[in-house]
Tab-separated table of C-alpha atoms in Angstrom:
chain	number	residue	atom	x	y	z
C	171	MET	CA	-16.325	-4.113	12.906
C	172	SER	CA	-13.931	-1.455	11.588
C	173	TYR	CA	-11.033	-2.275	9.270
C	174	THR	CA	-7.962	-0.642	7.777
C	175	VAL	CA	-6.672	-1.891	4.449
C	176	TYR	CA	-2.875	-1.565	4.315
C	177	PHE	CA	-1.626	-1.551	0.750
C	178	ASP	CA	1.509	-1.227	-1.339
C	179	LEU	CA	2.350	-0.856	-5.000
C	180	GLU	CA	5.505	-1.811	-6.774
C	181	THR	CA	6.288	0.236	-9.848
C	182	GLY	CA	8.601	0.290	-12.826
C	183	GLY	CA	10.297	3.440	-11.514
C	184	ILE	CA	9.723	6.432	-9.279
C	185	GLU	CA	8.371	8.762	-11.963
C	186	PHE	CA	4.580	8.924	-12.067
C	187	ALA	CA	4.510	7.827	-15.729
C	188	ARG	CA	6.230	4.533	-14.893
C	189	PRO	CA	3.864	1.527	-14.773
C	190	VAL	CA	2.426	-0.091	-11.660
C	191	ILE	CA	3.639	-3.696	-11.697
C	192	GLN	CA	2.164	-5.134	-8.480
C	193	LEU	CA	-0.594	-4.331	-5.965
C	194	ALA	CA	-0.963	-5.997	-2.586
C	195	ALA	CA	-3.142	-5.315	0.437
C	196	ILE	CA	-3.998	-6.772	3.814
C	197	ALA	CA	-7.176	-5.844	5.659
C	198	VAL	CA	-6.756	-5.771	9.444
C	199	GLU	CA	-9.216	-5.228	12.245
C	200	ASP	CA	-8.781	-1.819	13.806
C	201	GLY	CA	-7.409	-2.001	17.317
C	202	THR	CA	-6.144	-5.576	17.141
C	203	PHE	CA	-4.299	-5.724	13.783
C	204	ALA	CA	-5.884	-9.166	13.289
C	205	GLU	CA	-5.562	-10.074	9.612
C	206	ALA	CA	-8.976	-10.334	7.933
C	207	GLY	CA	-8.030	-10.698	4.285
C	208	THR	CA	-5.108	-10.647	1.840
C	209	PHE	CA	-4.837	-9.503	-1.772
C	210	GLU	CA	-1.899	-9.675	-4.182
C	211	ARG	CA	-1.831	-9.340	-7.961
C	212	LYS	CA	0.856	-8.802	-10.531
C	213	VAL	CA	-0.006	-6.134	-13.117
C	214	LYS	CA	0.657	-6.645	-16.826
C	215	PHE	CA	2.856	-3.830	-18.150
C	216	ASP	CA	5.080	-2.811	-21.036
C	217	VAL	CA	8.632	-3.595	-19.876
C	218	THR	CA	10.035	-0.903	-22.204
C	219	LEU	CA	8.244	1.743	-20.083
C	220	ALA	CA	9.992	0.611	-16.894
C	221	ASP	CA	13.369	1.551	-15.473
C	222	PRO	CA	15.527	-1.615	-15.492
C	223	GLU	CA	17.032	-0.653	-12.109
C	224	ALA	CA	13.556	-0.406	-10.556
C	225	LEU	CA	12.624	-3.796	-11.959
C	226	ALA	CA	15.749	-5.315	-10.435
C	227	ILE	CA	14.977	-3.763	-7.031
C	228	ASN	CA	11.396	-5.092	-7.262
C	229	HIS	CA	12.541	-8.629	-8.065
C	230	PHE	CA	10.893	-8.579	-11.514
C	231	ASP	CA	10.929	-11.972	-13.198
C	232	ALA	CA	9.026	-12.277	-16.489
C	233	GLU	CA	8.051	-15.829	-15.602
C	234	GLN	CA	6.299	-14.637	-12.403
C	235	TRP	CA	4.417	-11.999	-14.397
C	236	LYS	CA	3.308	-14.296	-17.249
C	237	ASP	CA	-0.229	-14.588	-15.825
C	238	ALA	CA	-0.461	-10.923	-14.778
C	239	ASN	CA	-3.700	-9.022	-15.285
C	240	THR	CA	-4.225	-5.595	-16.777
C	241	ALA	CA	-4.324	-2.598	-14.433
C	242	LEU	CA	-8.085	-2.304	-15.086
C	243	ALA	CA	-8.658	-5.963	-14.153
C	244	VAL	CA	-6.499	-5.641	-11.019
C	245	SER	CA	-8.364	-2.503	-9.913
C	246	THR	CA	-11.678	-4.345	-10.399
C	247	MET	CA	-10.392	-7.317	-8.368
C	248	PHE	CA	-9.154	-4.934	-5.667
C	249	SER	CA	-12.613	-3.290	-5.504
C	250	THR	CA	-14.145	-6.696	-4.938
C	251	PHE	CA	-11.546	-7.577	-2.271
C	252	ILE	CA	-12.075	-4.422	-0.207
C	253	ARG	CA	-15.871	-4.424	-0.315
C	254	PRO	CA	-16.307	-6.432	2.943
C	255	PHE	CA	-13.733	-4.201	4.665
C	256	SER	CA	-15.289	-0.868	3.635
C	257	SER	CA	-16.102	0.642	7.014
C	258	VAL	CA	-15.918	4.396	6.332
C	259	GLU	CA	-19.414	5.781	5.798
C	260	LEU	CA	-19.821	8.709	3.435
C	261	ILE	CA	-22.909	10.518	2.162
C	262	SER	CA	-23.481	10.945	-1.561
C	263	LYS	CA	-23.597	14.630	-2.537
C	264	ARG	CA	-25.762	13.679	-5.510
C	265	THR	CA	-28.400	11.531	-3.809
C	266	GLY	CA	-27.882	12.077	-0.076
C	267	ALA	CA	-27.676	8.304	0.412
C	268	PRO	CA	-24.991	6.757	2.624
C	269	TYR	CA	-22.361	4.428	1.189
C	270	ASN	CA	-19.165	2.853	2.508
C	271	VAL	CA	-15.570	2.976	1.292
C	272	ALA	CA	-12.382	1.419	2.571
C	273	LYS	CA	-9.943	3.104	4.936
C	274	LEU	CA	-6.451	2.820	3.455
C	275	ALA	CA	-3.022	2.915	5.078
C	276	GLY	CA	0.452	2.436	3.684
C	277	TYR	CA	4.057	3.527	3.857
C	278	ASN	CA	4.741	6.748	1.935
C	279	ALA	CA	1.241	6.194	0.631
C	280	VAL	CA	0.004	9.786	0.564
C	281	THR	CA	2.608	10.994	-1.911
C	282	PHE	CA	3.636	7.835	-3.796
C	283	ASP	CA	1.294	4.816	-3.663
C	284	GLY	CA	-2.021	6.617	-3.139
C	285	PRO	CA	-1.919	8.767	-6.280
C	286	ARG	CA	-0.855	5.765	-8.364
C	287	LEU	CA	-3.642	3.606	-6.922
C	288	LYS	CA	-6.170	6.358	-7.645
C	289	ASN	CA	-4.818	6.539	-11.183
C	290	MET	CA	-5.502	2.807	-11.640
C	291	PHE	CA	-9.188	3.701	-11.126
C	292	ALA	CA	-9.134	6.567	-13.662
C	293	GLY	CA	-12.658	7.010	-14.949
C	294	ALA	CA	-14.109	4.555	-12.406
C	295	PHE	CA	-15.403	4.869	-8.853
C	296	PHE	CA	-12.533	4.901	-6.332
C	297	PRO	CA	-13.886	2.677	-3.522
C	298	CYS	CA	-11.564	4.065	-0.862
C	299	SER	CA	-11.420	7.108	1.397
C	300	TYR	CA	-9.151	9.810	0.041
C	301	GLN	CA	-7.848	10.289	3.596
C	302	ILE	CA	-5.029	7.746	3.546
C	303	ARG	CA	-3.240	6.945	6.793
C	304	ASP	CA	0.487	7.144	6.162
C	305	VAL	CA	2.768	5.150	8.445
C	306	ILE	CA	5.794	7.257	7.440
C	307	GLN	CA	4.070	10.273	9.015
C	308	ARG	CA	3.549	8.302	12.211
C	309	ALA	CA	7.219	7.338	12.077
C	310	PHE	CA	8.299	10.969	11.795
C	311	TRP	CA	6.336	11.788	14.955
C	312	TRP	CA	7.355	8.645	16.831
C	313	PHE	CA	11.077	9.175	16.278
C	314	ASP	CA	10.770	12.893	17.131
C	315	GLU	CA	8.871	12.047	20.325
C	316	HIS	CA	11.596	9.603	21.346
C	317	GLY	CA	14.501	11.915	20.423
C	318	ILE	CA	15.883	9.428	17.901
C	319	VAL	CA	17.331	10.376	14.532
C	320	PRO	CA	17.358	7.287	12.316
C	321	GLU	CA	19.840	6.849	9.460
C	322	ASP	CA	16.934	7.475	7.052
C	323	PHE	CA	13.203	6.896	6.896
C	324	LYS	CA	13.185	3.976	4.484
C	325	LEU	CA	10.740	1.274	5.494
C	326	THR	CA	13.476	-1.342	5.880
C	327	THR	CA	15.669	0.968	7.990
C	328	LEU	CA	12.880	1.645	10.433
C	329	CYS	CA	11.852	-2.019	10.551
C	330	ARG	CA	15.432	-2.988	11.425
C	331	TYR	CA	15.330	-0.438	14.261
C	332	PHE	CA	12.420	-2.451	15.748
C	333	SER	CA	14.098	-5.802	14.963
C	334	ILE	CA	11.515	-6.601	12.303
C	335	PRO	CA	13.072	-8.954	9.703
C	336	THR	CA	13.061	-7.358	6.242
C	337	ASP	CA	13.719	-10.382	4.018
C	338	GLY	CA	11.916	-10.068	0.695
C	339	ALA	CA	11.405	-6.293	0.877
C	340	HIS	CA	10.309	-4.608	-2.371
C	341	ASP	CA	7.706	-7.236	-3.000
C	342	ALA	CA	4.335	-5.529	-2.498
C	343	LEU	CA	2.873	-8.135	-0.132
C	344	THR	CA	6.064	-8.300	1.923
C	345	ASP	CA	6.128	-4.505	2.158
C	346	VAL	CA	2.510	-4.458	3.364
C	347	ARG	CA	3.437	-6.930	6.114
C	348	LEU	CA	6.437	-4.791	7.052
C	349	THR	CA	4.277	-1.671	7.177
C	350	ILE	CA	1.756	-3.349	9.464
C	351	ALA	CA	4.530	-4.646	11.724
C	352	LEU	CA	6.076	-1.166	11.916
C	353	ALA	CA	2.726	0.472	12.663
C	354	ARG	CA	2.122	-2.066	15.398
C	355	ALA	CA	5.629	-1.584	16.872
C	356	MET	CA	5.149	2.195	17.109
C	357	ARG	CA	1.761	1.829	18.825
C-alpha cells in the first residue's frame, strides 16, 4: 500500500524566524484518498516571538495551548505517526541498505511549510522525502488548463471555487482536510 501524508503548519508569522505553533497531518491511501491516520499537536512557543496578527488569524488561545509540547517532542511524535505510512524507498549512500520515508504533500508546502517542518528536525533524521507534492502547483496548472483566473490562489479561495466549505480555516488540521479536498476536486 502506498500513502501520501498531507500536512500543514500554523506559525506565529510569515517570517522564517517566527515559531511553529501547530502541526497536523493526515495520511491517505494513494489513488483513493481513504484516510489512514490523523495527527495534530500544538507546539509550545514563546508568545513574544510571534506576530499578534498571525496568532489572531490562527485562532491562538493560550488555554488550548496549555498542554502543548516542545517542537522537538512534536517532531518525535510526528516521526512515530508517519512510520507506518512511509512508502518511499530510498537507498542509504553510507551503507547501501534500503529504508523508507514518508511522501509528503501540502498547500504552499514547498516554499513555506516544508522548510519549517525540516527545521523542526534540525540535527535529527528527517523521515520524509524531500520531494514534497505541492497542491498549489497543481492548482496553478489546473486553473491554467481550464482557462480560469481565480481571484487569488489562497487555499480558501480555491476551495470556495469547488464549493468546499472553509469553516475553521487556519487551524492546521482543518487546512489539511481542505488541502485534501482540493486535491481530490482537481483530480
